[in-house]
PDB file of C-alpha atoms and ligand atoms in Angstrom:
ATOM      1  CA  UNK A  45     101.263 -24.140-122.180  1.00  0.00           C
ATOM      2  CA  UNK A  46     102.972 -27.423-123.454  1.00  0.00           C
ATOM      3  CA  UNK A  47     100.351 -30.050-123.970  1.00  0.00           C
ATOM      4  CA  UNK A  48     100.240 -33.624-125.346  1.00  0.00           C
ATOM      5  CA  UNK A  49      97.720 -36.155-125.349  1.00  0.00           C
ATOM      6  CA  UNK A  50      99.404 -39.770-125.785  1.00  0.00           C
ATOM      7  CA  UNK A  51      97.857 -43.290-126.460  1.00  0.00           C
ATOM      8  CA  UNK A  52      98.661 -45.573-123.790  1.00  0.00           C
ATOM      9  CA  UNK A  53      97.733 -49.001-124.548  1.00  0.00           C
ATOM     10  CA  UNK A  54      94.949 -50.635-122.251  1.00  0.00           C
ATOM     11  CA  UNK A  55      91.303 -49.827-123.180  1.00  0.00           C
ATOM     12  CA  UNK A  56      91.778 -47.218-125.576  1.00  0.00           C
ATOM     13  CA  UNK A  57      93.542 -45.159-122.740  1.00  0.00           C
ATOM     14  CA  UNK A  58      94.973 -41.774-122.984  1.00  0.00           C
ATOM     15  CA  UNK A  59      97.650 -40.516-121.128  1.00  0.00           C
ATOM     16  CA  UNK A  60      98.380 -36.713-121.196  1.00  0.00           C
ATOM     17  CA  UNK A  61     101.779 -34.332-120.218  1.00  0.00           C
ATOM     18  CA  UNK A  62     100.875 -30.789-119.481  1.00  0.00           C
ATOM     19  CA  UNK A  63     103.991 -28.600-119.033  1.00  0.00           C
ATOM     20  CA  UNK A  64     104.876 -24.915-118.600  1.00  0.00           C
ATOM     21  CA  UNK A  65     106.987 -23.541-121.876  1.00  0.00           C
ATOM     22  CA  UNK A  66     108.852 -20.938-119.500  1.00  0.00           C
ATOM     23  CA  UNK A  67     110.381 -23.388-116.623  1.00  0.00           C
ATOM     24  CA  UNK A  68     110.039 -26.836-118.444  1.00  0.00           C
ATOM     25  CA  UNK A  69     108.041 -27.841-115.670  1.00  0.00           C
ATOM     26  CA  UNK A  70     105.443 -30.690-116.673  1.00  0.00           C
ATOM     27  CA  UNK A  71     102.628 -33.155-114.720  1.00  0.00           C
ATOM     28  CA  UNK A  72     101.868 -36.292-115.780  1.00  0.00           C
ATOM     29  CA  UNK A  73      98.395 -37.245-115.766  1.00  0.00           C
ATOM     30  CA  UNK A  74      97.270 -41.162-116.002  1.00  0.00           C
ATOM     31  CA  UNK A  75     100.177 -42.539-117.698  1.00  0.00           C
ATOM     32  CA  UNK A  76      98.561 -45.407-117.845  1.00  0.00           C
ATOM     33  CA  UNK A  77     100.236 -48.237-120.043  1.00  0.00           C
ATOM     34  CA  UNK A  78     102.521 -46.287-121.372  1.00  0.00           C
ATOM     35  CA  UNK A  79     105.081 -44.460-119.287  1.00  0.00           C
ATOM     36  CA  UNK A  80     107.993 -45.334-121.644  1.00  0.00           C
ATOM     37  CA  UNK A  81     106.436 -43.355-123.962  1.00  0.00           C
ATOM     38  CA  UNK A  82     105.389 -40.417-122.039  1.00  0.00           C
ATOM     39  CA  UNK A  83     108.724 -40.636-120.023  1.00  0.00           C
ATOM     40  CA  UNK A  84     111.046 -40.558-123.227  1.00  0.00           C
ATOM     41  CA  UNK A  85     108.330 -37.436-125.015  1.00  0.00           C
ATOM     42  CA  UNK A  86     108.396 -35.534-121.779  1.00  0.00           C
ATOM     43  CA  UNK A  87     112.752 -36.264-122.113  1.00  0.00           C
ATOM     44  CA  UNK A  88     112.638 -35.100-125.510  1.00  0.00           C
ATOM     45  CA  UNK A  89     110.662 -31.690-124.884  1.00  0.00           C
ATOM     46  CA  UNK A  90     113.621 -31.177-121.394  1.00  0.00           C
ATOM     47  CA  UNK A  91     110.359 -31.236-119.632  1.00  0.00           C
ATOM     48  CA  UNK A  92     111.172 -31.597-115.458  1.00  0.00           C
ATOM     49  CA  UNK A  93     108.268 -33.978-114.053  1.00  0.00           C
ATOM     50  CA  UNK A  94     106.718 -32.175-110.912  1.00  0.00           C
ATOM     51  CA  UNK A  95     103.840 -34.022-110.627  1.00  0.00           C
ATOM     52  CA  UNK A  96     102.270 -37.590-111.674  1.00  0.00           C
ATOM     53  CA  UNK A  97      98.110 -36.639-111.438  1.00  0.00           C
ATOM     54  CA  UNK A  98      95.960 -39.512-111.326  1.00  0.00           C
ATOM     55  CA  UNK A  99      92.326 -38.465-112.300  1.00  0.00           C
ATOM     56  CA  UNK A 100      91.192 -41.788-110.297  1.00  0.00           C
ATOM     57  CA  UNK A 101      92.383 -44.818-108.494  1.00  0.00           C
ATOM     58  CA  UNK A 102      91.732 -47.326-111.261  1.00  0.00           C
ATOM     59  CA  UNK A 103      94.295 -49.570-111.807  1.00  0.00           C
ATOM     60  CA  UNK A 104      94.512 -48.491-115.822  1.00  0.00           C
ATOM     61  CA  UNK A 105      95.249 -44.901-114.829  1.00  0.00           C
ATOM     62  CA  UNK A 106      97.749 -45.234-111.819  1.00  0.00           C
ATOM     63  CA  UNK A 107      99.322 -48.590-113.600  1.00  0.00           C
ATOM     64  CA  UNK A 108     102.218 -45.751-114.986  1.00  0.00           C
ATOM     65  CA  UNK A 109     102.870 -44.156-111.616  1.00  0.00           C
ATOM     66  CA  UNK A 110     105.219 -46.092-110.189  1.00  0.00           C
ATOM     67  CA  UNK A 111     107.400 -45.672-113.511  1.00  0.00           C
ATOM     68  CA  UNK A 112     107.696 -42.122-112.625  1.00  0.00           C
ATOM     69  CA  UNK A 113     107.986 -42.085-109.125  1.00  0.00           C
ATOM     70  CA  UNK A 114     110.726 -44.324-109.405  1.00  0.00           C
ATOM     71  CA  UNK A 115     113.097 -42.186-111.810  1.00  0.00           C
ATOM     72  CA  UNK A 116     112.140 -38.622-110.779  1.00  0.00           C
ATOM     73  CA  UNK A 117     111.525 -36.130-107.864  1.00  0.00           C
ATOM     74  CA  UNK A 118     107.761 -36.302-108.934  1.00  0.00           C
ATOM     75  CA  UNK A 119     104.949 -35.996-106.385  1.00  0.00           C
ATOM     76  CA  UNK A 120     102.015 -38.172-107.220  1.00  0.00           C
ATOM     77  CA  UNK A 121      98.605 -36.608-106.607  1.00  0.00           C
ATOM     78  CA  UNK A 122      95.149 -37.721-106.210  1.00  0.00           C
ATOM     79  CA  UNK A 123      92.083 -36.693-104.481  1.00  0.00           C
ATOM     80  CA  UNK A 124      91.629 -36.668-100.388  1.00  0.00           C
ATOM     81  CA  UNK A 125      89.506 -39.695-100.517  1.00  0.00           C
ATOM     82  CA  UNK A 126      91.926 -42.005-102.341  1.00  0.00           C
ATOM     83  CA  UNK A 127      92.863 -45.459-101.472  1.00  0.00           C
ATOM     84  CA  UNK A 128      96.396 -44.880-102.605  1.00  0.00           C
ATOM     85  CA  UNK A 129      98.517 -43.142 -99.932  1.00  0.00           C
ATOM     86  CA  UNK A 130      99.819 -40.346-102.483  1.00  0.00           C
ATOM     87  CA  UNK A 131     102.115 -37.696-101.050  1.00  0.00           C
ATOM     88  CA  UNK A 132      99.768 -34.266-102.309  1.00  0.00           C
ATOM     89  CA  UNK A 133      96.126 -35.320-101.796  1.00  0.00           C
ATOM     90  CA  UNK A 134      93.936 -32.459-103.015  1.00  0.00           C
ATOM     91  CA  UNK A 135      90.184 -31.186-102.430  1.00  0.00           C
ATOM     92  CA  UNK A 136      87.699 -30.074-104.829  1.00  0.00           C
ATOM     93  CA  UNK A 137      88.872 -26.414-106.253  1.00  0.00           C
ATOM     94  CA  UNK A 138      92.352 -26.776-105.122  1.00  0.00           C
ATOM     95  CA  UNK A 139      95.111 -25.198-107.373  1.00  0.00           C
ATOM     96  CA  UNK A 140      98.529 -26.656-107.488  1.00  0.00           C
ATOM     97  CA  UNK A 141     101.313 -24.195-108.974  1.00  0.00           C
ATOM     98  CA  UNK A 142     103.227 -25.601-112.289  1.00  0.00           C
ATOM     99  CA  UNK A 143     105.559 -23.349-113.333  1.00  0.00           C
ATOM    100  CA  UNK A 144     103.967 -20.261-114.289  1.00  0.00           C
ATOM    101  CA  UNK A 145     100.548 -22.237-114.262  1.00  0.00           C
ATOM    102  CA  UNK A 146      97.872 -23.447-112.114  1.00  0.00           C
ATOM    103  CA  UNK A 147      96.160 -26.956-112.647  1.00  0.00           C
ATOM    104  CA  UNK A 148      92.738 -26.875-110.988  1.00  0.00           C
ATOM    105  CA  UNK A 149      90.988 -29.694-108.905  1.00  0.00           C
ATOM    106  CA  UNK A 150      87.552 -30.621-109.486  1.00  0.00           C
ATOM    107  CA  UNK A 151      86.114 -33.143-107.570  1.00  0.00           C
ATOM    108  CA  UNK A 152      83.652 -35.259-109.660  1.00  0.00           C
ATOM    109  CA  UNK A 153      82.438 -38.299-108.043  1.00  0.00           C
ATOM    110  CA  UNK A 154      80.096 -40.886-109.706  1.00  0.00           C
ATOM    111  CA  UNK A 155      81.863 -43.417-111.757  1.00  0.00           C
ATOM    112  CA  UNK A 156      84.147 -43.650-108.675  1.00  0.00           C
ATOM    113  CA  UNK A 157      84.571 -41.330-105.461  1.00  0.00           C
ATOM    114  CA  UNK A 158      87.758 -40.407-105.604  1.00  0.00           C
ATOM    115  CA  UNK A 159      87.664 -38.593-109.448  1.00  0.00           C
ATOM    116  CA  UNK A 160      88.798 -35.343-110.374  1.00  0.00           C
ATOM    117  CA  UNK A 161      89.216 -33.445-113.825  1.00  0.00           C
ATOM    118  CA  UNK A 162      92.124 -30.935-114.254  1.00  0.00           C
ATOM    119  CA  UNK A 163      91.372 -27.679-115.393  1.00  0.00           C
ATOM    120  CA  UNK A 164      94.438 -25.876-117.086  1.00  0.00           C
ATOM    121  CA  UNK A 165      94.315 -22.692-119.217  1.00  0.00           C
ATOM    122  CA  UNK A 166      91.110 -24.212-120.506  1.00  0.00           C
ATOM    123  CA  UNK A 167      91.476 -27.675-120.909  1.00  0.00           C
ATOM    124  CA  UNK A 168      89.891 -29.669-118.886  1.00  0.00           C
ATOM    125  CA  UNK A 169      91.424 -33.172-118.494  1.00  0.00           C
ATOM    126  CA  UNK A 170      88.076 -35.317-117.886  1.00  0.00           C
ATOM    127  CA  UNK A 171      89.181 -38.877-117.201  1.00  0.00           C
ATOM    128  CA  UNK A 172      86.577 -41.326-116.679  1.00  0.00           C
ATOM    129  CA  UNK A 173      83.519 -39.080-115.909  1.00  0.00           C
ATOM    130  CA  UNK A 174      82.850 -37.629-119.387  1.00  0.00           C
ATOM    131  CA  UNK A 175      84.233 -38.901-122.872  1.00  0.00           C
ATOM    132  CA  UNK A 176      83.596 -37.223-126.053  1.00  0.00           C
ATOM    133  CA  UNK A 177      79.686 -38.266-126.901  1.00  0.00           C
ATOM    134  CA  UNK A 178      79.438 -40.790-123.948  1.00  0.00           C
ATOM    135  CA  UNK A 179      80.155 -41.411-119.740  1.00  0.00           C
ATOM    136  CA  UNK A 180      82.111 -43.074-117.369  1.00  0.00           C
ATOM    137  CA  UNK A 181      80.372 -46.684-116.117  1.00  0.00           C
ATOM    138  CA  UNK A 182      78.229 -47.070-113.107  1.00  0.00           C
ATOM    139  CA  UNK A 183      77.035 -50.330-111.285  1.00  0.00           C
ATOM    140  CA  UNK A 184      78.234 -53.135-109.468  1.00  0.00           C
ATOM    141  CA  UNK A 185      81.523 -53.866-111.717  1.00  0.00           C
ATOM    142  CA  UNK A 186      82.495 -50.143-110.457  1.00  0.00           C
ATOM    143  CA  UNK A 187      82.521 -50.102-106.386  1.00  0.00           C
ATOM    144  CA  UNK A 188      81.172 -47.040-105.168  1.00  0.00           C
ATOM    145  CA  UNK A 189      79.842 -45.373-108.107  1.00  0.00           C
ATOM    146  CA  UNK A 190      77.102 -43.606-107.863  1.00  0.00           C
ATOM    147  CA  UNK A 191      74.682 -42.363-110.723  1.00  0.00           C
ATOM    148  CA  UNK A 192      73.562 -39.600-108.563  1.00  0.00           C
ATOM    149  CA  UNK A 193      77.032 -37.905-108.451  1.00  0.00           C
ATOM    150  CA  UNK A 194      77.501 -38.649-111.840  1.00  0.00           C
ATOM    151  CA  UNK A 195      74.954 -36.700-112.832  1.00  0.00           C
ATOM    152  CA  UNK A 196      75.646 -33.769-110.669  1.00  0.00           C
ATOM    153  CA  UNK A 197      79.387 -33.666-111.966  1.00  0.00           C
ATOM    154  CA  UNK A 198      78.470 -33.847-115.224  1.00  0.00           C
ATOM    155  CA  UNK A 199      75.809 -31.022-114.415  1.00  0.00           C
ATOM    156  CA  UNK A 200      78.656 -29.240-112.578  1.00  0.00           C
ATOM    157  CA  UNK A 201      80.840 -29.456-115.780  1.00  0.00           C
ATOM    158  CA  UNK A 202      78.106 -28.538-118.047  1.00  0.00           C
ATOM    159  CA  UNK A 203      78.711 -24.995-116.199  1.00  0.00           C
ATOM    160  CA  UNK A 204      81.780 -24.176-117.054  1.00  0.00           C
ATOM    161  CA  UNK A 205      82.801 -22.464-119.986  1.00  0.00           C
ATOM    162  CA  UNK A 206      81.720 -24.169-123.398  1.00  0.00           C
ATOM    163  CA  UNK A 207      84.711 -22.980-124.810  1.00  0.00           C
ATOM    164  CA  UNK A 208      86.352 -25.278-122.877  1.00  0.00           C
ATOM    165  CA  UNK A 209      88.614 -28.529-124.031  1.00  0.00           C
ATOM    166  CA  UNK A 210      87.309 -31.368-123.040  1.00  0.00           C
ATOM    167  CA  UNK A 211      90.140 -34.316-123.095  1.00  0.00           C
ATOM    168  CA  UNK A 212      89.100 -37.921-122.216  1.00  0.00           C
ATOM    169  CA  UNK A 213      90.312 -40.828-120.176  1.00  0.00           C
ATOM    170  CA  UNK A 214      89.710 -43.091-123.033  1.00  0.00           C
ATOM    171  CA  UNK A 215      89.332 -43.308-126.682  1.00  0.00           C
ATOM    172  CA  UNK A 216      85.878 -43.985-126.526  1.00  0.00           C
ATOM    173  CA  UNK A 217      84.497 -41.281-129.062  1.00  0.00           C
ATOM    174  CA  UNK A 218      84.156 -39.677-132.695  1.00  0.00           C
ATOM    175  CA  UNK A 219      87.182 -38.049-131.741  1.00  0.00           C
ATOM    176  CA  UNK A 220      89.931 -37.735-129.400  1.00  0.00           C
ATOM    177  CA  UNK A 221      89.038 -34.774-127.747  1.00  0.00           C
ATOM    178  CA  UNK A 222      85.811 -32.034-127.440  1.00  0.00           C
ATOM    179  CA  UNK A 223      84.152 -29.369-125.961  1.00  0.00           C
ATOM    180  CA  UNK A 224      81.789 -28.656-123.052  1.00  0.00           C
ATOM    181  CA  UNK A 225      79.813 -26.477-125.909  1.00  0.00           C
ATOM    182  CA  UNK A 226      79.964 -29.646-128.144  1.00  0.00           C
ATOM    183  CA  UNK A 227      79.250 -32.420-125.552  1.00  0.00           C
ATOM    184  CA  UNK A 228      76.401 -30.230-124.334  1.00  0.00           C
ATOM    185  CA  UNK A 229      74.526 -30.553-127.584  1.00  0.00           C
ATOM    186  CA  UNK A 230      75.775 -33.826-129.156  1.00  0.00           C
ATOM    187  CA  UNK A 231      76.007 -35.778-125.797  1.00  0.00           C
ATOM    188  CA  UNK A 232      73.370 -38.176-125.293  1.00  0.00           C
ATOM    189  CA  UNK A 233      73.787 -38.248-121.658  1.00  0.00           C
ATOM    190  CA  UNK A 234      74.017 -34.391-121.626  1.00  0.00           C
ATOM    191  CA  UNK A 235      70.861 -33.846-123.411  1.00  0.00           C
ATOM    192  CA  UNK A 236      68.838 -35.473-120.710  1.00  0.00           C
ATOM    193  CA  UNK A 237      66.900 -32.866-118.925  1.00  0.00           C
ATOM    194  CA  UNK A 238      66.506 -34.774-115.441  1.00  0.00           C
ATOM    195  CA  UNK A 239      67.974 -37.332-113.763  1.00  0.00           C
ATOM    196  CA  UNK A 240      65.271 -40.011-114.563  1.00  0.00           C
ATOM    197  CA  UNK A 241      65.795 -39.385-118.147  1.00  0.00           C
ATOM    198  CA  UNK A 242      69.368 -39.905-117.596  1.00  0.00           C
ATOM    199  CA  UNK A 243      68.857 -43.071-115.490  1.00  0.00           C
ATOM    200  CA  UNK A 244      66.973 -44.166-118.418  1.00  0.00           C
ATOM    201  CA  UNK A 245      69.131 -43.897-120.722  1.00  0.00           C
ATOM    202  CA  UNK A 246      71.917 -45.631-118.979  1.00  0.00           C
ATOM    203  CA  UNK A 247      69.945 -48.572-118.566  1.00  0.00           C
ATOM    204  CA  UNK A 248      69.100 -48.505-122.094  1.00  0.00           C
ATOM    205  CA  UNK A 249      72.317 -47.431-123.707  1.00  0.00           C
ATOM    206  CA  UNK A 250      73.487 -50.835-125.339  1.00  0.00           C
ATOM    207  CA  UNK A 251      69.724 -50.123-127.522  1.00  0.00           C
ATOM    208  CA  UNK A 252      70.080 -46.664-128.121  1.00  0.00           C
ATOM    209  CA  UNK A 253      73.787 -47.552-129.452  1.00  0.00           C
ATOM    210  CA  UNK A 254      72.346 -49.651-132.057  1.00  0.00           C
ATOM    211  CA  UNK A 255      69.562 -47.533-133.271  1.00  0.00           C
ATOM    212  CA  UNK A 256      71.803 -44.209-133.644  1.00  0.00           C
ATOM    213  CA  UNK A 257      74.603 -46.494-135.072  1.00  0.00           C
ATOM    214  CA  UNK A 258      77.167 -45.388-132.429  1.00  0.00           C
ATOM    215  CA  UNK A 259      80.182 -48.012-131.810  1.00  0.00           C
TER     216      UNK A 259
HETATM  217 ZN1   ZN B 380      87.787 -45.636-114.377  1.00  0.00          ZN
END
Protein backbone atom coordinates (compact mmCIF):
# COMPACT_ATOMS: atom_id res chain seq x y z
CA UNK A 1 0.00 0.00 0.00
CA UNK A 2 1.18 3.58 -1.06
CA UNK A 3 0.79 5.91 1.85
CA UNK A 4 1.64 9.56 2.61
CA UNK A 5 0.79 11.76 5.30
CA UNK A 6 1.11 15.58 4.11
CA UNK A 7 0.99 18.93 6.10
CA UNK A 8 -1.72 21.01 4.94
CA UNK A 9 -1.62 24.36 6.34
CA UNK A 10 -4.64 25.40 8.68
CA UNK A 11 -4.41 24.25 12.35
CA UNK A 12 -1.65 21.98 12.17
CA UNK A 13 -3.77 19.87 9.63
CA UNK A 14 -2.80 16.73 7.97
CA UNK A 15 -3.87 15.62 4.84
CA UNK A 16 -3.17 11.96 3.78
CA UNK A 17 -3.09 9.92 0.04
CA UNK A 18 -3.54 6.24 0.41
CA UNK A 19 -3.04 4.41 -2.92
CA UNK A 20 -2.81 0.83 -4.23
CA UNK A 21 0.99 0.07 -5.68
CA UNK A 22 -0.59 -2.52 -8.27
CA UNK A 23 -3.36 -0.21 -10.16
CA UNK A 24 -2.11 3.34 -9.09
CA UNK A 25 -5.35 3.80 -7.68
CA UNK A 26 -5.29 6.40 -4.66
CA UNK A 27 -8.09 8.29 -2.13
CA UNK A 28 -7.62 11.41 -0.86
CA UNK A 29 -8.49 11.93 2.60
CA UNK A 30 -9.00 15.68 4.12
CA UNK A 31 -6.92 17.57 1.81
CA UNK A 32 -7.48 20.22 3.69
CA UNK A 33 -5.36 23.44 2.83
CA UNK A 34 -3.34 21.93 0.72
CA UNK A 35 -4.59 20.23 -2.40
CA UNK A 36 -1.80 21.68 -4.62
CA UNK A 37 0.37 19.78 -2.78
CA UNK A 38 -1.34 16.56 -2.47
CA UNK A 39 -2.62 16.97 -6.14
CA UNK A 40 0.99 17.50 -7.68
CA UNK A 41 2.55 14.28 -4.94
CA UNK A 42 -0.33 12.07 -5.92
CA UNK A 43 0.82 13.36 -10.00
CA UNK A 44 4.23 12.54 -9.23
CA UNK A 45 3.64 8.87 -7.79
CA UNK A 46 0.95 8.37 -11.49
CA UNK A 47 -1.45 7.85 -8.71
CA UNK A 48 -5.37 7.87 -10.40
CA UNK A 49 -7.65 9.72 -7.67
CA UNK A 50 -10.79 7.43 -7.05
CA UNK A 51 -11.91 8.88 -4.14
CA UNK A 52 -11.68 12.32 -2.04
CA UNK A 53 -12.67 10.85 1.85
CA UNK A 54 -13.60 13.41 4.18
CA UNK A 55 -13.29 12.04 7.83
CA UNK A 56 -15.89 14.97 8.80
CA UNK A 57 -17.77 17.92 7.53
CA UNK A 58 -15.55 20.60 9.02
CA UNK A 59 -14.76 23.19 6.87
CA UNK A 60 -10.69 22.56 7.46
CA UNK A 61 -11.04 19.01 6.17
CA UNK A 62 -13.47 19.33 3.11
CA UNK A 63 -11.84 23.01 2.30
CA UNK A 64 -9.52 20.71 -0.47
CA UNK A 65 -12.45 18.86 -2.01
CA UNK A 66 -13.58 20.91 -4.42
CA UNK A 67 -9.85 21.11 -5.83
CA UNK A 68 -10.19 17.55 -6.66
CA UNK A 69 -13.52 17.18 -7.73
CA UNK A 70 -12.95 19.76 -10.11
CA UNK A 71 -9.85 18.18 -12.07
CA UNK A 72 -10.59 14.44 -11.72
CA UNK A 73 -13.23 11.60 -12.01
CA UNK A 74 -13.01 11.43 -8.10
CA UNK A 75 -16.04 10.52 -5.98
CA UNK A 76 -16.13 12.40 -2.74
CA UNK A 77 -17.24 10.38 0.28
CA UNK A 78 -18.50 11.02 3.65
CA UNK A 79 -20.69 9.45 6.14
CA UNK A 80 -24.75 8.95 5.66
CA UNK A 81 -25.46 11.69 8.04
CA UNK A 82 -23.47 14.45 6.32
CA UNK A 83 -24.56 17.89 5.55
CA UNK A 84 -22.64 17.86 2.32
CA UNK A 85 -24.56 16.13 -0.50
CA UNK A 86 -21.46 13.79 -1.46
CA UNK A 87 -22.02 11.30 -4.26
CA UNK A 88 -20.86 7.76 -2.03
CA UNK A 89 -22.26 8.31 1.49
CA UNK A 90 -21.18 5.34 3.61
CA UNK A 91 -22.38 3.57 6.99
CA UNK A 92 -20.44 2.42 9.84
CA UNK A 93 -18.34 -0.91 8.67
CA UNK A 94 -18.75 -0.24 5.07
CA UNK A 95 -15.78 -1.23 2.75
CA UNK A 96 -15.14 0.63 -0.40
CA UNK A 97 -12.79 -1.30 -3.00
CA UNK A 98 -9.36 0.66 -3.98
CA UNK A 99 -7.56 -1.17 -6.22
CA UNK A 100 -6.58 -4.32 -4.76
CA UNK A 101 -7.58 -2.78 -1.26
CA UNK A 102 -10.38 -2.14 0.97
CA UNK A 103 -10.68 1.18 3.08
CA UNK A 104 -13.00 0.51 6.02
CA UNK A 105 -15.74 2.86 7.52
CA UNK A 106 -16.02 3.42 11.07
CA UNK A 107 -18.51 5.54 12.28
CA UNK A 108 -17.27 7.55 15.34
CA UNK A 109 -19.48 10.23 16.45
CA UNK A 110 -18.70 12.67 19.34
CA UNK A 111 -16.66 15.60 18.33
CA UNK A 112 -19.19 15.79 15.44
CA UNK A 113 -21.92 13.22 14.09
CA UNK A 114 -20.99 12.71 10.94
CA UNK A 115 -17.05 11.30 11.72
CA UNK A 116 -15.50 8.33 10.52
CA UNK A 117 -11.83 6.86 10.70
CA UNK A 118 -10.48 4.78 7.74
CA UNK A 119 -9.12 1.59 8.41
CA UNK A 120 -6.60 0.36 5.64
CA UNK A 121 -4.16 -2.58 5.94
CA UNK A 122 -3.78 -1.34 9.48
CA UNK A 123 -3.75 2.17 9.55
CA UNK A 124 -6.30 3.74 10.82
CA UNK A 125 -6.80 7.34 9.58
CA UNK A 126 -8.37 8.99 12.90
CA UNK A 127 -9.26 12.57 12.01
CA UNK A 128 -10.62 14.62 14.66
CA UNK A 129 -11.73 11.95 17.24
CA UNK A 130 -8.32 10.79 18.52
CA UNK A 131 -4.81 12.58 18.09
CA UNK A 132 -1.65 11.17 19.26
CA UNK A 133 -1.78 11.81 23.34
CA UNK A 134 -5.02 13.97 23.16
CA UNK A 135 -9.03 14.23 21.58
CA UNK A 136 -11.12 15.87 19.31
CA UNK A 137 -13.16 19.09 21.06
CA UNK A 138 -16.58 18.90 22.50
CA UNK A 139 -19.01 21.79 23.57
CA UNK A 140 -20.88 24.52 22.26
CA UNK A 141 -18.10 25.87 19.65
CA UNK A 142 -18.64 22.18 18.07
CA UNK A 143 -22.57 21.72 17.13
CA UNK A 144 -23.65 18.41 17.87
CA UNK A 145 -20.87 16.91 19.66
CA UNK A 146 -21.46 14.80 22.09
CA UNK A 147 -19.04 13.58 24.96
CA UNK A 148 -21.02 10.49 25.30
CA UNK A 149 -20.18 9.23 21.74
CA UNK A 150 -16.89 10.37 22.12
CA UNK A 151 -16.22 8.24 24.62
CA UNK A 152 -17.80 5.21 23.19
CA UNK A 153 -15.73 5.69 19.84
CA UNK A 154 -12.79 6.10 21.48
CA UNK A 155 -13.78 2.90 23.61
CA UNK A 156 -14.73 1.30 20.26
CA UNK A 157 -11.20 2.11 18.88
CA UNK A 158 -9.46 1.10 21.95
CA UNK A 159 -10.67 -2.51 20.61
CA UNK A 160 -9.09 -2.86 17.75
CA UNK A 161 -5.81 -4.12 17.25
CA UNK A 162 -2.95 -2.22 19.23
CA UNK A 163 -0.80 -2.88 16.53
CA UNK A 164 -2.62 -0.62 14.73
CA UNK A 165 -1.44 2.99 13.10
CA UNK A 166 -3.04 5.53 14.42
CA UNK A 167 -2.76 8.79 11.97
CA UNK A 168 -4.29 12.13 13.12
CA UNK A 169 -6.38 14.94 11.77
CA UNK A 170 -4.03 17.39 13.21
CA UNK A 171 -0.60 17.94 14.42
CA UNK A 172 -1.57 18.17 17.80
CA UNK A 173 0.94 15.60 19.45
CA UNK A 174 4.60 14.35 20.44
CA UNK A 175 4.52 13.01 17.13
CA UNK A 176 2.87 12.79 13.91
CA UNK A 177 1.46 9.59 14.12
CA UNK A 178 0.83 6.46 16.92
CA UNK A 179 -0.62 3.47 17.94
CA UNK A 180 -3.85 2.18 19.51
CA UNK A 181 -1.22 0.09 21.86
CA UNK A 182 0.58 3.46 22.52
CA UNK A 183 -2.44 5.85 22.90
CA UNK A 184 -3.94 3.22 25.18
CA UNK A 185 -1.23 3.64 27.76
CA UNK A 186 0.14 7.19 27.21
CA UNK A 187 -3.32 8.80 26.42
CA UNK A 188 -4.67 10.79 29.09
CA UNK A 189 -8.11 10.54 27.88
CA UNK A 190 -7.60 6.75 27.28
CA UNK A 191 -6.47 6.02 30.69
CA UNK A 192 -9.72 7.10 32.20
CA UNK A 193 -11.53 4.10 33.43
CA UNK A 194 -15.23 5.58 33.22
CA UNK A 195 -16.87 8.11 31.66
CA UNK A 196 -17.01 10.51 34.72
CA UNK A 197 -13.35 10.33 34.96
CA UNK A 198 -13.19 11.22 31.42
CA UNK A 199 -15.74 14.06 31.74
CA UNK A 200 -13.44 15.22 34.33
CA UNK A 201 -10.72 15.45 32.73
CA UNK A 202 -12.04 17.32 29.80
CA UNK A 203 -13.23 19.94 31.91
CA UNK A 204 -9.98 20.14 33.51
CA UNK A 205 -7.60 19.64 30.65
CA UNK A 206 -6.21 23.31 30.21
CA UNK A 207 -4.80 22.37 34.28
CA UNK A 208 -3.70 19.06 33.73
CA UNK A 209 -1.74 20.53 30.52
CA UNK A 210 0.21 22.69 32.70
CA UNK A 211 1.07 20.39 35.47
CA UNK A 212 2.33 17.42 33.06
CA UNK A 213 4.01 20.16 30.89
CA UNK A 214 2.13 19.11 27.70
CA UNK A 215 1.84 22.00 24.89
ZN1 LIG B 1 -13.15 18.78 13.38
Amino acid sequence: MLFRQIPAGGDRNFAYWIGDEATREAAIVDPSYAPERVWTEAQAERLAVRYVISTHSHPDHIAGNDFFLERTQAVEVMHESAPRAARRRVKDNEDLPLGNLRLRFLHTPGHIPDHVCVLAEGKLLTGDILFVGKIGGTGPNFPGSDPRAQWESLQRLMRLDPATEVWPGHDYGAAPSSTIGREITANPFLLCKTFEEFLHLKANWAEYKKLHQIR
